[in-house]
Amino acid sequence: MSLIERIDKSRVPHHIAIIMDGNGRWAKQQGENRVFGHYEGVNSVREVVEAAGEAGIDYITLYAFSTENWNRPKEEVDALMELLVATISLETPKLNAKNVRLRAIGDLSTLPASCRQELQEAMATTETNTGLTLILALSYSSKWEIMTAVRQLGEDVLAGKLKPSEIREKDLEKYLCTNEYPDPELMIRTSGEHRISNFLLWQLAYAEFYFTEKLWPEFRKEDLFQAIINFQNRERRFGKTSEQITSS
Ligand code: IPE
Ligand code: IPE
Ligand code: MG
């Protein structure tokens, strides 16, 4: 039986989040510079997006560039921004043909104008698509996102719209970039690193984590299917006992 046939389509995670890590190390293994790894990483993105569509996933969020990544050498940051523009421009017609809707989260105002423009156009072009929603996390970090949300809540309190004692989870969530999307149920990180690197700290509160030694450029279709199968073999208890889960 092929891997995709082993997936129970009625129980796939609605939303998968991925920390695409290991491009630099992969390039080094090939005797190339880091940017070569980012280019190859785009092929993994293409495959994984296709695989997500085939598996019937509704949302996939890809951590493409973190707030902290601005601290990398300027040449690498510039190359990543160029790659982003080129990739979006090249891939948008294909995304459109596959009924994929492109979205972005993060502090997009910090991206170069060319990037922002390409992104806005691609999002507008794919806006009415009804298949997979592909969310790119760009210049994103969770602490930035939560800080921004807290400031907005503070403004609401000052304006007398609500009292501090009345603040509920949903009031904060309203101001998160992910407001329109369900929380990810599965978080994948490649390259053998076991950390969250400021990614969706609030939204991953009850996600299942899947770590693989594979470097991002090596992570392809079958690897996503494998991660989904692994997810389906877990028991999600949400604080309850195993007996409560199996008897319900
Ligand atoms: C992930 O690969 C891509 C980005 C963070 C943009 P890295 O560039 O972090 O690769 P490693 O971790 O150095 O191998
Ligand atoms: C996390 O990868 C960010 C992205 C994948 C975009 P990093 O490679 O930047 O993470 P750390 O710094 O090793 O934790
Ligand atoms: Mg890394």
Coordinates of C-alpha atoms and ligand atoms in Angstrom, one line a residue:
M1 CA 0.0 0.0 0.0
S2 CA 1.4 3.4 -0.9
L3 CA 1.8 6.0 1.9
I4 CA -1.0 8.2 0.7
E5 CA -3.4 5.2 0.8
R6 CA -2.5 4.6 4.4
I7 CA -3.8 8.1 5.4
D8 CA -7.3 8.1 6.9
K9 CA -8.7 11.0 4.9
S10 CA -11.5 11.5 7.5
R11 CA -8.9 12.3 10.2
V12 CA -6.3 14.5 8.6
P13 CA -5.1 17.5 10.5
H14 CA -6.9 20.6 9.3
H15 CA -3.8 22.7 9.7
I16 CA -0.1 21.7 9.5
A17 CA 2.7 24.1 10.4
I18 CA 6.2 23.5 9.3
I19 CA 9.6 24.9 10.4
M20 CA 11.6 24.4 7.2
D21 CA 15.1 24.1 8.7
G22 CA 18.4 22.8 7.4
N23 CA 18.9 24.5 4.0
G24 CA 22.4 25.8 5.0
R25 CA 23.6 22.4 6.3
W26 CA 22.3 20.6 3.2
A27 CA 24.2 23.1 0.9
K28 CA 27.4 22.6 2.9
Q29 CA 27.1 18.8 2.5
Q30 CA 27.0 19.4 -1.2
G31 CA 30.0 21.7 -1.0
E32 CA 27.9 24.7 -2.0
N33 CA 27.1 28.0 -0.4
R34 CA 24.0 28.4 1.8
V35 CA 21.9 30.1 -0.8
F36 CA 22.1 27.0 -3.0
G37 CA 20.3 25.2 -0.1
H38 CA 17.5 27.8 -0.1
Y39 CA 17.0 27.3 -3.8
E40 CA 16.7 23.6 -3.4
G41 CA 14.4 24.2 -0.5
V42 CA 11.9 25.7 -2.9
N43 CA 11.5 22.3 -4.6
S44 CA 10.6 20.9 -1.2
V45 CA 8.0 23.6 -0.7
R46 CA 6.4 22.8 -4.1
E47 CA 6.2 19.1 -3.3
V48 CA 4.9 19.6 0.2
V49 CA 2.2 22.0 -1.0
E50 CA 1.2 19.5 -3.6
A51 CA 1.2 16.7 -1.1
A52 CA -0.9 18.7 1.4
G53 CA -3.5 19.2 -1.3
E54 CA -3.5 15.5 -2.2
A55 CA -3.9 14.5 1.5
G56 CA -6.9 16.9 1.9
I57 CA -5.2 19.3 4.3
D58 CA -7.1 22.7 4.6
Y59 CA -4.2 24.9 5.8
I60 CA -0.5 24.8 5.8
T61 CA 1.7 27.4 7.4
L62 CA 5.4 27.5 6.3
Y63 CA 8.0 29.3 8.4
A64 CA 10.0 31.0 5.7
F65 CA 11.7 33.9 7.4
S66 CA 11.8 34.8 11.1
T67 CA 12.2 38.1 12.7
E68 CA 15.5 36.8 14.0
N69 CA 16.6 35.9 10.5
W70 CA 17.1 39.6 9.7
N71 CA 20.3 39.2 11.8
R72 CA 21.9 36.9 9.2
P73 CA 24.6 38.2 6.8
K74 CA 23.2 40.8 4.5
E75 CA 24.1 38.8 1.4
E76 CA 22.0 35.9 2.6
V77 CA 19.1 38.1 3.6
D78 CA 19.2 39.8 0.2
A79 CA 19.3 36.4 -1.6
L80 CA 16.4 35.1 0.4
M81 CA 14.3 38.1 -0.4
E82 CA 15.2 37.8 -4.1
L83 CA 14.3 34.1 -4.0
L84 CA 11.0 34.9 -2.4
V85 CA 10.1 37.4 -5.1
A86 CA 11.2 35.1 -7.9
T87 CA 9.4 32.1 -6.4
I88 CA 6.1 33.8 -5.8
S89 CA 6.1 35.2 -9.3
L90 CA 6.9 31.8 -10.9
E91 CA 4.7 29.7 -8.7
T92 CA 1.5 31.8 -8.5
P93 CA 0.0 30.6 -11.8
K94 CA 0.6 27.0 -10.6
L95 CA -0.9 27.7 -7.2
N96 CA -3.9 29.2 -9.0
A97 CA -4.3 26.2 -11.3
K98 CA -4.3 24.0 -8.2
N99 CA -6.9 26.1 -6.5
V100 CA -4.5 27.1 -3.7
R101 CA -5.1 30.4 -1.8
L102 CA -1.9 32.2 -0.8
R103 CA -1.8 34.1 2.5
A104 CA 1.0 35.6 4.7
I105 CA 1.5 36.3 8.4
G106 CA 4.2 38.4 10.0
D107 CA 5.4 42.0 10.0
L108 CA 5.1 42.4 6.3
S109 CA 5.9 46.1 6.5
T110 CA 9.5 45.2 7.1
L111 CA 9.9 43.3 3.8
P112 CA 11.4 45.1 0.8
A113 CA 8.8 46.9 -1.4
S114 CA 9.3 44.5 -4.3
C115 CA 8.6 41.5 -2.1
R116 CA 5.5 43.1 -0.5
Q117 CA 4.2 44.0 -4.0
E118 CA 4.7 40.5 -5.4
L119 CA 3.1 39.0 -2.4
Q120 CA 0.1 41.3 -2.4
E121 CA -0.5 40.6 -6.1
A122 CA -0.2 36.8 -5.6
M123 CA -2.6 37.0 -2.6
A124 CA -5.1 39.0 -4.6
T125 CA -4.8 36.6 -7.6
T126 CA -5.5 33.5 -5.5
E127 CA -8.0 35.1 -3.1
T128 CA -11.1 33.4 -4.3
N129 CA -9.5 29.9 -4.5
T130 CA -11.2 27.3 -2.3
G131 CA -8.7 24.5 -2.0
L132 CA -5.6 24.5 0.3
T133 CA -4.7 27.7 2.1
L134 CA -1.0 28.2 2.0
I135 CA 0.2 30.6 4.7
L136 CA 3.8 32.0 4.5
A137 CA 5.3 33.2 7.8
L138 CA 7.5 36.1 6.7
S139 CA 9.4 38.4 9.0
Y140 CA 7.3 36.5 11.6
S141 CA 7.9 35.8 15.3
S142 CA 5.4 34.8 17.9
K143 CA 6.6 37.2 20.5
W144 CA 6.3 40.1 18.0
E145 CA 2.8 38.9 17.2
I146 CA 1.7 38.6 20.8
M147 CA 3.2 41.9 21.8
T148 CA 1.4 43.6 18.9
A149 CA -1.9 42.0 20.0
V150 CA -1.4 43.0 23.6
R151 CA -0.8 46.6 22.5
Q152 CA -4.1 46.6 20.6
L153 CA -5.9 45.1 23.5
G154 CA -4.5 47.8 25.7
E155 CA -5.9 50.4 23.3
D156 CA -9.3 48.8 23.5
V157 CA -9.2 48.9 27.3
L158 CA -8.1 52.6 27.2
A159 CA -11.0 53.3 24.8
G160 CA -13.4 51.7 27.3
K161 CA -14.4 48.9 25.0
L162 CA -13.6 46.2 27.6
K163 CA -12.3 45.9 31.1
P164 CA -9.1 44.0 31.9
S165 CA -11.0 41.6 33.9
E166 CA -13.2 40.8 30.9
I167 CA -10.4 39.9 28.6
R168 CA -10.9 36.4 27.2
E169 CA -8.7 34.2 25.0
K170 CA -10.7 35.1 22.0
D171 CA -10.1 38.9 22.6
L172 CA -6.4 38.3 22.2
E173 CA -6.8 35.9 19.3
K174 CA -8.7 38.5 17.4
Y175 CA -5.5 40.5 17.1
L176 CA -3.2 37.6 16.2
C177 CA -2.2 37.3 12.5
T178 CA -3.8 33.8 12.5
N179 CA -7.2 35.1 13.6
E180 CA -8.9 33.6 10.5
Y181 CA -7.3 30.2 10.7
P182 CA -7.7 27.2 13.0
D183 CA -4.8 26.3 15.3
P184 CA -2.3 23.9 13.7
E185 CA -2.8 20.3 15.0
L186 CA 0.6 19.1 13.7
M187 CA 3.9 21.0 13.8
I188 CA 6.8 19.6 11.8
R189 CA 10.4 20.6 12.1
T190 CA 13.1 19.3 9.9
S191 CA 16.9 19.1 10.4
G192 CA 17.0 17.4 13.8
E193 CA 16.5 20.6 15.8
H194 CA 14.1 20.2 18.7
R195 CA 13.0 23.8 19.3
I196 CA 10.2 26.1 18.3
S197 CA 12.3 29.2 17.4
N198 CA 9.6 31.8 18.2
F199 CA 7.0 30.2 15.9
L200 CA 3.2 30.2 16.8
L201 CA 3.8 29.9 20.5
W202 CA 0.1 30.6 21.3
Q203 CA -1.4 28.6 18.4
L204 CA 0.7 25.5 19.0
A205 CA -0.5 25.1 22.6
Y206 CA -2.0 21.7 21.8
A207 CA -0.3 20.7 18.6
E208 CA 1.4 17.4 18.1
F209 CA 5.1 17.9 17.3
Y210 CA 6.9 15.8 14.7
F211 CA 10.7 16.1 14.4
T212 CA 12.8 14.5 11.6
E213 CA 16.5 14.4 11.0
K214 CA 15.9 15.1 7.3
L215 CA 17.2 18.5 6.2
W216 CA 14.5 20.7 4.5
P217 CA 15.7 20.2 0.9
E218 CA 15.4 16.4 1.5
F219 CA 11.9 16.6 2.9
R220 CA 9.5 15.7 0.1
K221 CA 6.0 14.4 -0.6
E222 CA 6.4 11.0 1.0
D223 CA 7.8 12.6 4.2
L224 CA 4.7 14.7 4.6
F225 CA 2.6 11.6 4.2
Q226 CA 4.7 9.8 6.8
A227 CA 4.3 12.7 9.3
I228 CA 0.5 12.6 8.8
I229 CA 0.4 8.9 9.3
N230 CA 2.5 9.3 12.5
F231 CA 0.1 12.0 13.7
Q232 CA -2.9 9.7 13.1
N233 CA -1.3 7.0 15.3
R234 CA -1.2 9.3 18.3
E235 CA -3.8 9.7 21.0
R236 CA -4.7 13.3 21.6
R237 CA -5.9 13.6 25.1
F238 CA -6.3 17.4 25.8
G239 CA -5.8 16.9 29.5
K240 CA -8.1 13.9 29.8
T241 CA -7.2 10.3 30.6
S242 CA -6.7 7.7 27.9
E243 CA -9.8 5.8 29.1
Q244 CA -12.0 8.9 28.7
I245 CA -10.8 9.2 25.1
T246 CA -11.2 5.6 24.0
S247 CA -14.7 5.3 25.6
S248 CA -16.1 8.4 23.9
Ligands
IPE1 C1 16.1 27.3 7.0 O1 17.4 26.7 6.7 C2 15.7 28.4 6.1 C3 15.7 29.7 6.8 C4 15.8 29.9 8.0 C5 15.4 30.9 5.9 P1 18.6 27.4 7.4 O2 19.1 28.5 6.6 O3 18.3 27.8 8.8 O4 19.6 26.2 7.4 P2 20.6 25.7 8.6 O5 19.8 25.6 9.8 O6 21.7 26.8 8.7 O7 21.2 24.4 8.1
IPE2 C1 13.7 28.9 12.1 O1 14.9 28.4 11.6 C2 13.2 29.9 11.1 C3 12.8 29.4 9.8 C4 12.8 28.2 9.4 C5 12.4 30.4 8.9 P1 16.3 29.0 12.1 O2 17.4 28.2 11.5 O3 16.4 30.5 11.9 O4 16.2 28.7 13.7 P2 17.3 28.7 14.8 O5 17.8 30.1 14.9 O6 18.3 27.7 14.5 O7 16.5 28.3 16.0
MG3 MG 18.4 26.8 10.6

